[in-house]
Short mmCIF file of C-alpha atoms in Angstrom, two decimals:
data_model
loop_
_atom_site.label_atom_id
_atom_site.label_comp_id
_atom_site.label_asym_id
_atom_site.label_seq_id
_atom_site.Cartn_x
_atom_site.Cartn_y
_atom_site.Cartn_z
CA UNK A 300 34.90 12.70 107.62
CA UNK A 301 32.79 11.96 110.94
CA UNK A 302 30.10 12.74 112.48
CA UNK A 303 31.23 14.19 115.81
CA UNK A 304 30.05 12.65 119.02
CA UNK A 305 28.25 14.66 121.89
CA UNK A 306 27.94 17.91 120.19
CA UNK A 307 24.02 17.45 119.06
CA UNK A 308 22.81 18.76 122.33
CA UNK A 309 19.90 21.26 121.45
CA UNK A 310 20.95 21.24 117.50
CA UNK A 311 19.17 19.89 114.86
CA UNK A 312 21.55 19.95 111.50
CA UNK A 313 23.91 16.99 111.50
CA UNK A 314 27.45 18.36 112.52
CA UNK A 315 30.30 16.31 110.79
CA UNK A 316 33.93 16.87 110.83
CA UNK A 317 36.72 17.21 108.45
CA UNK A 318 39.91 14.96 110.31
CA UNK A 319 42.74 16.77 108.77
CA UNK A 320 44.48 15.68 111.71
CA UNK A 321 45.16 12.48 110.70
CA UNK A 322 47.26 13.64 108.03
CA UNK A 323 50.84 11.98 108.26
CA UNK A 324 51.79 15.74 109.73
CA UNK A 325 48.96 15.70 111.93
CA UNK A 326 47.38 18.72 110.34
CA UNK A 327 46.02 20.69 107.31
CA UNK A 328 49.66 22.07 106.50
CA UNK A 329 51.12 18.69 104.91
CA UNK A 330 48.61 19.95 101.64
CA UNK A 331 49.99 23.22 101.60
CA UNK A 332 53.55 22.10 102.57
CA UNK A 333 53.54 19.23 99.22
CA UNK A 334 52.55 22.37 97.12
CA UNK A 335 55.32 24.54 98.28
CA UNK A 336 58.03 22.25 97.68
CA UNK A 337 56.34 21.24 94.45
CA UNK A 338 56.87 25.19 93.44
CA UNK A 339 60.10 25.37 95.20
CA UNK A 340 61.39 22.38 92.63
CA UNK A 341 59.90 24.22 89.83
CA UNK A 342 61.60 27.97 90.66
CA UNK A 343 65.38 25.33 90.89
CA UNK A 344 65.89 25.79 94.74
CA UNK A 345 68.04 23.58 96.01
CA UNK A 346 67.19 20.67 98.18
CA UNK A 347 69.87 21.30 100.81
CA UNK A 348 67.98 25.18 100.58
CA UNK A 349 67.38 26.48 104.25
CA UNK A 350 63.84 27.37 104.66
CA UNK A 351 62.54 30.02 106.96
CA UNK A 352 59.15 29.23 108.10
CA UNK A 353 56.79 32.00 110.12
CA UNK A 354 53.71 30.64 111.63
CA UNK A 355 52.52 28.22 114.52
CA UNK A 356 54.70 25.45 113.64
CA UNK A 357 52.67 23.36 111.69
CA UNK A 358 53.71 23.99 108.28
CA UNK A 359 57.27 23.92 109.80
CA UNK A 360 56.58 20.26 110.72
CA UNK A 361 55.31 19.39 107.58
CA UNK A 362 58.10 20.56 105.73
CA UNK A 363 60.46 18.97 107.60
CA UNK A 364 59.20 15.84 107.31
CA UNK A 365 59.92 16.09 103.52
CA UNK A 366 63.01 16.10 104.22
CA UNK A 367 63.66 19.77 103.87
CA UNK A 368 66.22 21.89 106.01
CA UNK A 369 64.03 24.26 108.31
CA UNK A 370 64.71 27.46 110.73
CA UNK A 371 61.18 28.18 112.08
CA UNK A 372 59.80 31.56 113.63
CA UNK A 373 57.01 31.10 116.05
CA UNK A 374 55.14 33.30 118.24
CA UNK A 375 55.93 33.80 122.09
CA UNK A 376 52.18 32.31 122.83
CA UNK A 377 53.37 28.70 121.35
CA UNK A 378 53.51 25.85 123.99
CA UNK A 379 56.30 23.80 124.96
CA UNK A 380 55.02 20.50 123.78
CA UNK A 381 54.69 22.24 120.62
CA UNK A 382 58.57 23.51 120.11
CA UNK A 383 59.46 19.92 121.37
CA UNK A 384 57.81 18.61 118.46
CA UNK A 385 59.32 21.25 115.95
CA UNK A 386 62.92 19.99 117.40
CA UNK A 387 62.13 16.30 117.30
CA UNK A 388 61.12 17.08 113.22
CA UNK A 389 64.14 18.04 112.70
CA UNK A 390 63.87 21.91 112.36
CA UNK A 391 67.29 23.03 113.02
CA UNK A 392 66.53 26.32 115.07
CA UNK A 393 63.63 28.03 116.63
CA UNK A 394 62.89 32.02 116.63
CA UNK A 395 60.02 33.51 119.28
CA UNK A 396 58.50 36.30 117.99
CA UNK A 397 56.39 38.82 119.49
CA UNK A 398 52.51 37.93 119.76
CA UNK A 399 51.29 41.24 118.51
CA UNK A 400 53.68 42.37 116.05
CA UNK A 401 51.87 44.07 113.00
CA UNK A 402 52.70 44.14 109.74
CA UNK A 403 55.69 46.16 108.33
CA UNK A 404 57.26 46.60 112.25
CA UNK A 405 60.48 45.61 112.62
CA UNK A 406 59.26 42.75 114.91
CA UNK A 407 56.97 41.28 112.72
CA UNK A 408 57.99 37.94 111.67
CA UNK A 409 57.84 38.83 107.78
CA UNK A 410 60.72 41.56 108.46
CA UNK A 411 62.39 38.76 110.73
CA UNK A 412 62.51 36.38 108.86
CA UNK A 413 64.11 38.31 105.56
CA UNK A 414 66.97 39.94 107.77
CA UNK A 415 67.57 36.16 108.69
CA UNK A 416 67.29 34.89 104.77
CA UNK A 417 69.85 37.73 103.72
CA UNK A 418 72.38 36.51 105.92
CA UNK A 419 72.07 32.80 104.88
CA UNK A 420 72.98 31.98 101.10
CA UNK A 421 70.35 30.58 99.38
CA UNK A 422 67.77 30.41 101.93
CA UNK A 423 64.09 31.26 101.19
CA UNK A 424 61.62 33.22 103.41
CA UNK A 425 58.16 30.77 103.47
CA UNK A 426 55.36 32.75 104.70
CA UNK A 427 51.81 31.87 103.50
CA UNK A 428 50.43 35.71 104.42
CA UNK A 429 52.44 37.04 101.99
CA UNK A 430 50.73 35.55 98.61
CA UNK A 431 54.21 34.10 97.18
CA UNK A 432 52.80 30.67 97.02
CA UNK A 433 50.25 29.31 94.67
CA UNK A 434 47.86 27.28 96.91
CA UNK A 435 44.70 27.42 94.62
CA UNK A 436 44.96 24.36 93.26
CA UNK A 437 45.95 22.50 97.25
CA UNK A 438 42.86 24.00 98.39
CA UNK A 439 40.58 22.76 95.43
CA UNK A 440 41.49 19.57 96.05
CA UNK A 441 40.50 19.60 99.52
CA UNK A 442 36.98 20.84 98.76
CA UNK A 443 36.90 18.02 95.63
CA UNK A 444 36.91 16.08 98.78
CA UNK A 445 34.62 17.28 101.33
CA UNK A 446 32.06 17.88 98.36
CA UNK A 447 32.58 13.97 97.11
CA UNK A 448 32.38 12.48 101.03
CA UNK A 449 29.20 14.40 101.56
CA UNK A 450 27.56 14.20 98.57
CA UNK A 451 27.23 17.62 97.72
CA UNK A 452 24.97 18.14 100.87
CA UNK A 453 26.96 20.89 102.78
CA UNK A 454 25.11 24.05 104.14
CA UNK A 455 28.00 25.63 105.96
CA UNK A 456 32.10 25.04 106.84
CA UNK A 457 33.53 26.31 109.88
CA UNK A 458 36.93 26.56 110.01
CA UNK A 459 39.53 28.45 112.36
CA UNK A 460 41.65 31.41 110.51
CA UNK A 461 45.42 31.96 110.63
CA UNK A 462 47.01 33.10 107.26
CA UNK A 463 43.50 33.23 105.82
CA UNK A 464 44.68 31.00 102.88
CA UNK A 465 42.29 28.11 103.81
CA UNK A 466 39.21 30.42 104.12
CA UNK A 467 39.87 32.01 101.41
CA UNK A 468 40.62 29.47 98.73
CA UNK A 469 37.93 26.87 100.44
CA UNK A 470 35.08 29.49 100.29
CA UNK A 471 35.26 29.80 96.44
CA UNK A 472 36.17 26.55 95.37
CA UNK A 473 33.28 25.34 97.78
CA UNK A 474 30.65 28.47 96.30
CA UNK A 475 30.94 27.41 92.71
CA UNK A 476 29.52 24.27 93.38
CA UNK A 477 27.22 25.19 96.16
CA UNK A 478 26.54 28.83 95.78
CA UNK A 479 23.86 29.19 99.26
CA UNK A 480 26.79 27.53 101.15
CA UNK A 481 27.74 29.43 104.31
CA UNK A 482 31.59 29.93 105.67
CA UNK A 483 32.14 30.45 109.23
CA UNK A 484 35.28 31.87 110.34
CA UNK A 485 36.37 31.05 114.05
CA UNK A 486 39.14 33.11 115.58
CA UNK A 487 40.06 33.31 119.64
CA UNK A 488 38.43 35.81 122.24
CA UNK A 489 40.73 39.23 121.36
CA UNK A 490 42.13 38.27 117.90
CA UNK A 491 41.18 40.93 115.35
CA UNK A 492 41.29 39.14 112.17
CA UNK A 493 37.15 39.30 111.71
CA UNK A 494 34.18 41.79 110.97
CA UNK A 495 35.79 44.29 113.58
CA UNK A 496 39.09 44.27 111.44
CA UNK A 497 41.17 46.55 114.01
CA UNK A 498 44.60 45.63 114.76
CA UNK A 499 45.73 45.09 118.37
CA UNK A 500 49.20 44.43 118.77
CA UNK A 501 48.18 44.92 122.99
CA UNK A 502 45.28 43.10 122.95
CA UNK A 503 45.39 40.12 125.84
CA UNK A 504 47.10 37.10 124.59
CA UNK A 505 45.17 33.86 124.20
CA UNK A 506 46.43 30.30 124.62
CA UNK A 507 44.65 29.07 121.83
CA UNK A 508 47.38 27.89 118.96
CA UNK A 509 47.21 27.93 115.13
CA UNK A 510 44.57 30.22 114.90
CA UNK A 511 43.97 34.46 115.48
CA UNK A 512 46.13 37.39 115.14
CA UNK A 513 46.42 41.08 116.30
CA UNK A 514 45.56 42.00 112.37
CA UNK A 515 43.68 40.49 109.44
CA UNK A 516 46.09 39.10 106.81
CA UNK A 517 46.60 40.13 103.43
CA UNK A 518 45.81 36.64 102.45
CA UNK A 519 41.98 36.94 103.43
CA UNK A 520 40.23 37.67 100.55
CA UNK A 521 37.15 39.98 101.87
CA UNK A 522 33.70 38.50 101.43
CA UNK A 523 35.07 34.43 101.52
CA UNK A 524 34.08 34.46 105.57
CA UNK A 525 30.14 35.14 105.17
CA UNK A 526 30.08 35.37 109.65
CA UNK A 527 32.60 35.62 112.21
CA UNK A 528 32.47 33.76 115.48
CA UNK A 529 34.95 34.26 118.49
CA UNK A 530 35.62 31.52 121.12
CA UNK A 531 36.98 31.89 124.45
CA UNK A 532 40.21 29.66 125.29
CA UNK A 533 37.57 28.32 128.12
CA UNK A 534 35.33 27.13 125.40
CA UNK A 535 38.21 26.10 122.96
CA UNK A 536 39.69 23.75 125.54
CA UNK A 537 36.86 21.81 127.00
CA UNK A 538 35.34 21.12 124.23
CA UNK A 539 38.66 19.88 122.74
CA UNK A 540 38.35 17.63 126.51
CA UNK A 541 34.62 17.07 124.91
CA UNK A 542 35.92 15.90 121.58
CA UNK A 543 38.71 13.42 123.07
CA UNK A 544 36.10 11.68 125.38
CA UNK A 545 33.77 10.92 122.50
CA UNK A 546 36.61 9.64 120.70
CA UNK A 547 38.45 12.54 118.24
CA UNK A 548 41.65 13.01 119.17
CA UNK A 549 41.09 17.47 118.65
CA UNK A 550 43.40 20.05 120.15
CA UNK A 551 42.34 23.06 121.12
CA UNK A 552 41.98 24.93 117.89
CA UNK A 553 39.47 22.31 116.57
CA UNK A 554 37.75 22.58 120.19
CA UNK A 555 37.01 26.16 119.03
CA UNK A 556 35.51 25.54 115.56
CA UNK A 557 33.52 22.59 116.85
CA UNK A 558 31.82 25.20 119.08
CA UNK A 559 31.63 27.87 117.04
CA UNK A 560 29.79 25.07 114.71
CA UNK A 561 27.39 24.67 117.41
CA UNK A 562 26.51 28.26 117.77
CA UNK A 563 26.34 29.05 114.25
CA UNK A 564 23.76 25.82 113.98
CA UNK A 565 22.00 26.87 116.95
CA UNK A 566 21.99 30.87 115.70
CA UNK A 567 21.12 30.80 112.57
CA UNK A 568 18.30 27.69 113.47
CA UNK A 569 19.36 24.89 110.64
CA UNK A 570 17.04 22.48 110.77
CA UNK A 571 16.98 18.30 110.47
CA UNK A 572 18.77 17.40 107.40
CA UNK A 573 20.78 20.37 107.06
CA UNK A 574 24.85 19.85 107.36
CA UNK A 575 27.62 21.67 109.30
CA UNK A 576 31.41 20.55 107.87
CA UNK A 577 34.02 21.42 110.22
CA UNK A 578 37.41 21.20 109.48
CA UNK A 579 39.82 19.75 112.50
CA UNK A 580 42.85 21.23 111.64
CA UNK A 581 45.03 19.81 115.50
CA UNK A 582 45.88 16.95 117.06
CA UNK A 583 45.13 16.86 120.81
CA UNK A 584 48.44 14.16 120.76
CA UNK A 585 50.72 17.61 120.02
CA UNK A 586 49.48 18.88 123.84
CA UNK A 587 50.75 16.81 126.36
CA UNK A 588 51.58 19.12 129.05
CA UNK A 589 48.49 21.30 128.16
CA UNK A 590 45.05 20.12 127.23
CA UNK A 591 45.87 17.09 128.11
CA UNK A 592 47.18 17.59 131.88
CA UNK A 593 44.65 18.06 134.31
CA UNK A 594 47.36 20.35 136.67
CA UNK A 595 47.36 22.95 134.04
CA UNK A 596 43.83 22.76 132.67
CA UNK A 597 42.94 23.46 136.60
CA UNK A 598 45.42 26.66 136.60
CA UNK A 599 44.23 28.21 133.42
CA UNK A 600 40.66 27.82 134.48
CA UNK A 601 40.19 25.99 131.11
CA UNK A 602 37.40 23.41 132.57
CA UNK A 603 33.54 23.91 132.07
CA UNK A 604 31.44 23.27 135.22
CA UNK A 605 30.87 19.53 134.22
CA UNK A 606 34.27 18.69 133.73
CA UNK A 607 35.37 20.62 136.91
CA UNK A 608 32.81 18.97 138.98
CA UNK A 609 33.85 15.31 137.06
CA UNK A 610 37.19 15.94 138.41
CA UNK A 611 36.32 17.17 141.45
CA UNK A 612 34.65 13.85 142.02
CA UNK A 613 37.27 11.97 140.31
CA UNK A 614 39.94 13.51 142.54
CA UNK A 615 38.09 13.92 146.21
CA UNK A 616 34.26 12.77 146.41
CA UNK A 617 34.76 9.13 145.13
CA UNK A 618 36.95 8.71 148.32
CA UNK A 619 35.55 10.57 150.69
CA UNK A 620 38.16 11.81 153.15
CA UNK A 621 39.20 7.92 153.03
CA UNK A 622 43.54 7.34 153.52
CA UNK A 623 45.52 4.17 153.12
CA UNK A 624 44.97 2.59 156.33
CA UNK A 625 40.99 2.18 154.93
CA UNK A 626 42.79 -0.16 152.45
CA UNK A 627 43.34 -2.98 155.45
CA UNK A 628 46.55 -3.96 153.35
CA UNK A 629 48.24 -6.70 154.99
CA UNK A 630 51.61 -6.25 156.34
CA UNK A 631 54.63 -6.56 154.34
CA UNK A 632 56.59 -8.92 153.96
CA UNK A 633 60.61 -7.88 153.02
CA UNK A 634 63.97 -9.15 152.69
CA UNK A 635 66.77 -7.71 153.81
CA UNK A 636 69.83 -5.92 151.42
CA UNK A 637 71.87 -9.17 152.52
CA UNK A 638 69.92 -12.24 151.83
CA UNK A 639 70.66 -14.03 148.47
CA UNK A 640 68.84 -13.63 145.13
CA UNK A 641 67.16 -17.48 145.29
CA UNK A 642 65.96 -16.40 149.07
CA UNK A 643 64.00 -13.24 147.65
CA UNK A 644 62.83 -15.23 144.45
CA UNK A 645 61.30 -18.17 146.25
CA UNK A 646 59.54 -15.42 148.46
CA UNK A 647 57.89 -13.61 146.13
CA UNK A 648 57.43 -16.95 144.21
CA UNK A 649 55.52 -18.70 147.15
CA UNK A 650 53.32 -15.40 147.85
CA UNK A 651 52.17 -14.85 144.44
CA UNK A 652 54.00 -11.23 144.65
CA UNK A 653 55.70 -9.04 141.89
CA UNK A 654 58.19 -7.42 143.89
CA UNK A 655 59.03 -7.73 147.42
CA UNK A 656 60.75 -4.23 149.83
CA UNK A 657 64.44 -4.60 150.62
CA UNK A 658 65.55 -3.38 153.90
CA UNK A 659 68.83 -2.22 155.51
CA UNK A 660 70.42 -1.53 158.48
CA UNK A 661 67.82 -1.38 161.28
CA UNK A 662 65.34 -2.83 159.32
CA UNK A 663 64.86 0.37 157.00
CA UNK A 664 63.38 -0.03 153.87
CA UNK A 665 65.75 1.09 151.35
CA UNK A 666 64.58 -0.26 147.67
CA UNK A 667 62.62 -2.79 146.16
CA UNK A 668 63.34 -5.93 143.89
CA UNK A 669 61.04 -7.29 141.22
CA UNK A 670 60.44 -11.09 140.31
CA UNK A 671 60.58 -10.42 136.68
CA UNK A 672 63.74 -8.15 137.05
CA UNK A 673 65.48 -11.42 139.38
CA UNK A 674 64.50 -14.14 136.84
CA UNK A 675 65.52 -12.37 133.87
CA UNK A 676 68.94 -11.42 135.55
CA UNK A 677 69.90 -14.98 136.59
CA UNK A 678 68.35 -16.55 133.56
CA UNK A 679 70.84 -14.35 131.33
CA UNK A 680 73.46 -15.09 133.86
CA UNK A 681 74.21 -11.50 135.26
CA UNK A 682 73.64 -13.13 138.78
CA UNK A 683 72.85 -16.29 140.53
CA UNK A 684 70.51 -17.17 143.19
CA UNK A 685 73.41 -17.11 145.63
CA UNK A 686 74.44 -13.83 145.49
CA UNK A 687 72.99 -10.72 147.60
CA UNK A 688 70.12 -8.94 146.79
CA UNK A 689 72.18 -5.77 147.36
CA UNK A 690 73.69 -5.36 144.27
CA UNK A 691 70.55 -5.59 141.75
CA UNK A 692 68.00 -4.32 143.72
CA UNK A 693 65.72 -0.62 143.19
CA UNK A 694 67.34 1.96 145.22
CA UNK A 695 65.36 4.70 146.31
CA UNK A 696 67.78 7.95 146.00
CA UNK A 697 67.34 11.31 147.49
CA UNK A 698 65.66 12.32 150.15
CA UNK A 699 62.10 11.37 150.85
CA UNK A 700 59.20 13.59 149.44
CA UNK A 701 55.82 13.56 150.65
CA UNK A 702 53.26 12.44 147.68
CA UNK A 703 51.90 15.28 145.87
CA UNK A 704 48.73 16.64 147.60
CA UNK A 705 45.59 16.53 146.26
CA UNK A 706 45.28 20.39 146.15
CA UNK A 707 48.81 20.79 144.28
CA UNK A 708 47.31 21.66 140.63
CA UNK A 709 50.71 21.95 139.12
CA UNK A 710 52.89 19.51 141.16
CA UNK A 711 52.48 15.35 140.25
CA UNK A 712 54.27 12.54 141.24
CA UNK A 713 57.12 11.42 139.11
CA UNK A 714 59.36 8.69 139.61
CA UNK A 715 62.79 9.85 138.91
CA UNK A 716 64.18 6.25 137.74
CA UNK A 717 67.26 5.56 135.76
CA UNK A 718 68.47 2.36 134.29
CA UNK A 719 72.02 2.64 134.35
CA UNK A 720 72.08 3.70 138.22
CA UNK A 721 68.96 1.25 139.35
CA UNK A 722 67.92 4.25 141.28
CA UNK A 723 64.54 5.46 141.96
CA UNK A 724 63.04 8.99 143.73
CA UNK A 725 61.44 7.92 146.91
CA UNK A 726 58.12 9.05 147.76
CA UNK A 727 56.66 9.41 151.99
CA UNK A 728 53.22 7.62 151.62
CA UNK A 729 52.20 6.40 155.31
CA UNK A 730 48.61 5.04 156.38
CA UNK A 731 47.40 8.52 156.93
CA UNK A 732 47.82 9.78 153.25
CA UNK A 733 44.67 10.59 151.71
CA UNK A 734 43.79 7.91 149.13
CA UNK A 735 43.08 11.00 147.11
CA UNK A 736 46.70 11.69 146.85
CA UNK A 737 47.31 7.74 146.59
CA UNK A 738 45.18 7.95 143.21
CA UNK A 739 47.25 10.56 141.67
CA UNK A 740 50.59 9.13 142.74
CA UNK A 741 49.47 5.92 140.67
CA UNK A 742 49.16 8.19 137.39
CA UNK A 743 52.84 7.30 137.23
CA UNK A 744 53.90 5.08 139.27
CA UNK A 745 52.33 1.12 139.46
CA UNK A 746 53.28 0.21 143.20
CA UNK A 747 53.44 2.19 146.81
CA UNK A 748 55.49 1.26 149.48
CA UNK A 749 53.46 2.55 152.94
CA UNK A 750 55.96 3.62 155.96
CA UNK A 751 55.71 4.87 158.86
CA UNK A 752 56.58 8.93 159.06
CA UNK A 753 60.26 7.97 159.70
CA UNK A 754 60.50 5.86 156.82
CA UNK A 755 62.01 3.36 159.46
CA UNK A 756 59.67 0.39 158.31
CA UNK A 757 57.81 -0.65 155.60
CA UNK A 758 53.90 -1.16 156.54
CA UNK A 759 52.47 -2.72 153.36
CA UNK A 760 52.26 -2.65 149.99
CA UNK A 761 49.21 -0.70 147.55
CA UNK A 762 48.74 -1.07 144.00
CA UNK A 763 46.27 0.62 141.89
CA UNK A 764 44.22 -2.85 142.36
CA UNK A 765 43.53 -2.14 145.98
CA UNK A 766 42.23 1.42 145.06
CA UNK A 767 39.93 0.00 142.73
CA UNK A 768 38.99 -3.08 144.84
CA UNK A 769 38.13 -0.21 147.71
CA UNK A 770 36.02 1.50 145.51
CA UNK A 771 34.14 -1.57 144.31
CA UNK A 772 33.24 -1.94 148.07
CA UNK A 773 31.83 1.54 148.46
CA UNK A 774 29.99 1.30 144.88
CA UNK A 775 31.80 4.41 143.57
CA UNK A 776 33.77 2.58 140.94
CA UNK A 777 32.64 5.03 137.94
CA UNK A 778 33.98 4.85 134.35
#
């Protein structure tokens, strides 16, 4: 449990947060998944059982990483980077489900999931709505915990609901010792799970995972959330950007009940002393092409104003219209396709360079070669220094692209490289690309090979070094 960083703008209680991220899992569902199997042991199901899991993955994950057998239905809002990491866990197949199914509809991942289970021998339906599991005692221990790391001194938990199980369990275990104690519940913009309590299956879909639905489940005992609180995927994200800054690696879902913490401190005035526990239930690691990529942040419109003007500034001001040729590289020096392997060495030796441009016919540049790739090749006696640099240099393959331009949100540079074909994507960067463009280029790439327009010759070389050397002159280096 930490204190959170940068959240104590205009709040006086001390907010602290619950990491249940850092479980081995990366989230709250490796307690409830240790229970389950404990239970499935106990009822004689057998290890090699398939398991059909409904929910946002998470408890999918964790049961796969005890070793179990897993089929998991997810809804049609879960990301990409999410299913990847279902299929790297193991989890032998993946079923989308519709967003807004309600309960007892033929699409609704309860009646799913048993059609599936009746046409599998011995497979079990693992759904933590429907009441079948016995998480009392999982969720006791997990207030034993937050009560014993604060001391007892906890005025209110926030926490985001799915199933309702958490809520639930956590607001009684968490009452009997501190009766005045306050639970929050935190649900997206258009989920229907709180004080409204009026299924939706059309309402607008959110992007916000692992918490909200188009329905309050049966598991939600009534009276265990004492105040609801809604939170915009705009809200959710940045402040999961917030969190990561200041340190806590959040994903989105946490983002929302770290700001619905906020509110609730700010609304209902707590004062110096008082306590806010939040529970961060998501790993911001489990979002790679998501929160974490500034290309899709920028097309969902999931920035606040400060981030969006940070990045604005990040990605245009700091350079101000600047392009390569404001670099005053100096000109390249190459070797052509036919000289030997000592020949390029020695050059790149006696210039103090990492990797030198190889040229062709015409003088065209055509790859690259790197000193640590050359030594390493002759020292294990793949070549000698005699032979030509032709036939272990970089190739660039394809046609040449221009570099991604700074006003491409979804587009970035990627180097298309492969080991086994010493082949890489070539990229058009000339002295008149904007050193805005240059910046993002280097996100994935470490070196830039400036041509003319024809690619006919190679002009100079830029690392990320120069960019940060130019900024250094114009004192807008900012970190």
């Amino acid at each position: 449990m930490v204190r959170l960083p940068g959240v104590g703008e205009r709040v006086s209680a001390e907010i602290v947060g619950k990491l249940e991220y850092m479980n081995p899992g990366a989230s709250i569902k490796d307690r409830v998944a240790k229970h389950i199997v404990a239970q499935l042991e106990s009822r004689g199901v057998s290890r090699d059982a398939l398991l059909i899991v409904a929910g946002p993955g998470n408890l999918a994950i964790s049961l796969a990483m005890l070793q179990r057998r897993i089929m998991c239905l997810v809804p049609e809002r879960t990301s990409a980077d999410r299913v990847r990491l279902l299929k790297a866990a193991g989890v032998s197949d993946i079923v989308r489900t519709l967003d807004g199914a309600l309960p007892g509809s033929p699409e609704h991942p309860v009646e799913i999931g048993r059609r599936i289970a009746s046409h599998q021998p011995g497979a079990v339906y693992v759904d933590e709505e429907l009441g079948d599991w016995d998480l009392e005692q999982c969720y006791n221990e997990l207030a034993s915990e937050m009560l014993e790391q604060t001391s007892g001194q906890m005025d209110a938990l926030v926490l985001g609901v799915d199933t309702g199980n958490a809520a639930t369990h956590l607001s009684r275990a968490l009452k009997a010792q501190r009766p005045s104690l306050k639970v929050v519940g935190v649900e997206p913009s258009n989920s229907a799970i709180g004080e409204q309590n009026i299924a939706n299956p059309l309402a607008r879909r959110w992007l916000c995972e692992d918490i909200g639905r188009a329905y309050a489940p049966r598991a939600l005992s009534a009276g265990s959330v004492d105040m609801w609180i809604q939170v915009s995927d705009n809200v959710a994200y940045s402040m999961a950007r917030r969190l990561i800054q200041g340190g806590i690696f959040a994903g989105p879902s946490a983002g929302a009940s770290v700001a619905a913490a906020r509110m609730y401190a700010m609304s209902a005035s707590l004062q110096q002393g008082q306590r806010v526990v939040v529970i961060i239930g998501d790993t911001a690691r489990n979002y790679g092409d998501t929160l974490l990529s500034d290309d899709w942040m920028l097309a969902h419109d999931l920035l606040d104003s400060r981030m969006l003007d940070e990045l604005q500034r990040k990605q245009h001001d700091q350079y101000r219209a600047a392009s390569i040729e404001d670099l005053q590289l100096p000109a390249a020096v190459t070797v052509s396709e036919q000289d030997s392997m000592g020949v390029a060495i020695s050059l790149m030796a006696e210039n103090d360079f990492s990797q030198v441009p190889v040229t062709g016919s015409g003088r065209r540049l055509i790859g690259y070669l790197t000193l640590s790739a050359a030594q390493t090749l002759i020292d294990n006696g793949t070549a000698t220094r005699s032979m030509p640099v032709k036939q272990f240099m970089l190739r660039f393959a394809g046609r040449a692209t221009r570099a991604p331009g700074a006003d491409s949100r979804l587009s970035r540079a990627a180097a298309i490289a492969s080991t086994t074909s010493a082949r890489k994507q070539y990229w058009l960067i000339t002295p008149e690309t904007p050193l805005s463009e240059l910046a993002r280029f280097f996100e994935t790439h470490s070196v830039a090979f400036v041509t003319d327009a024809s690619r006919k010759f190679c002009l100079g070389i830029a690392t990320k070094q120069d960019l940060i050397t130019f900024l250094a002159r114009r004192h807008t280096l900012k970190y």
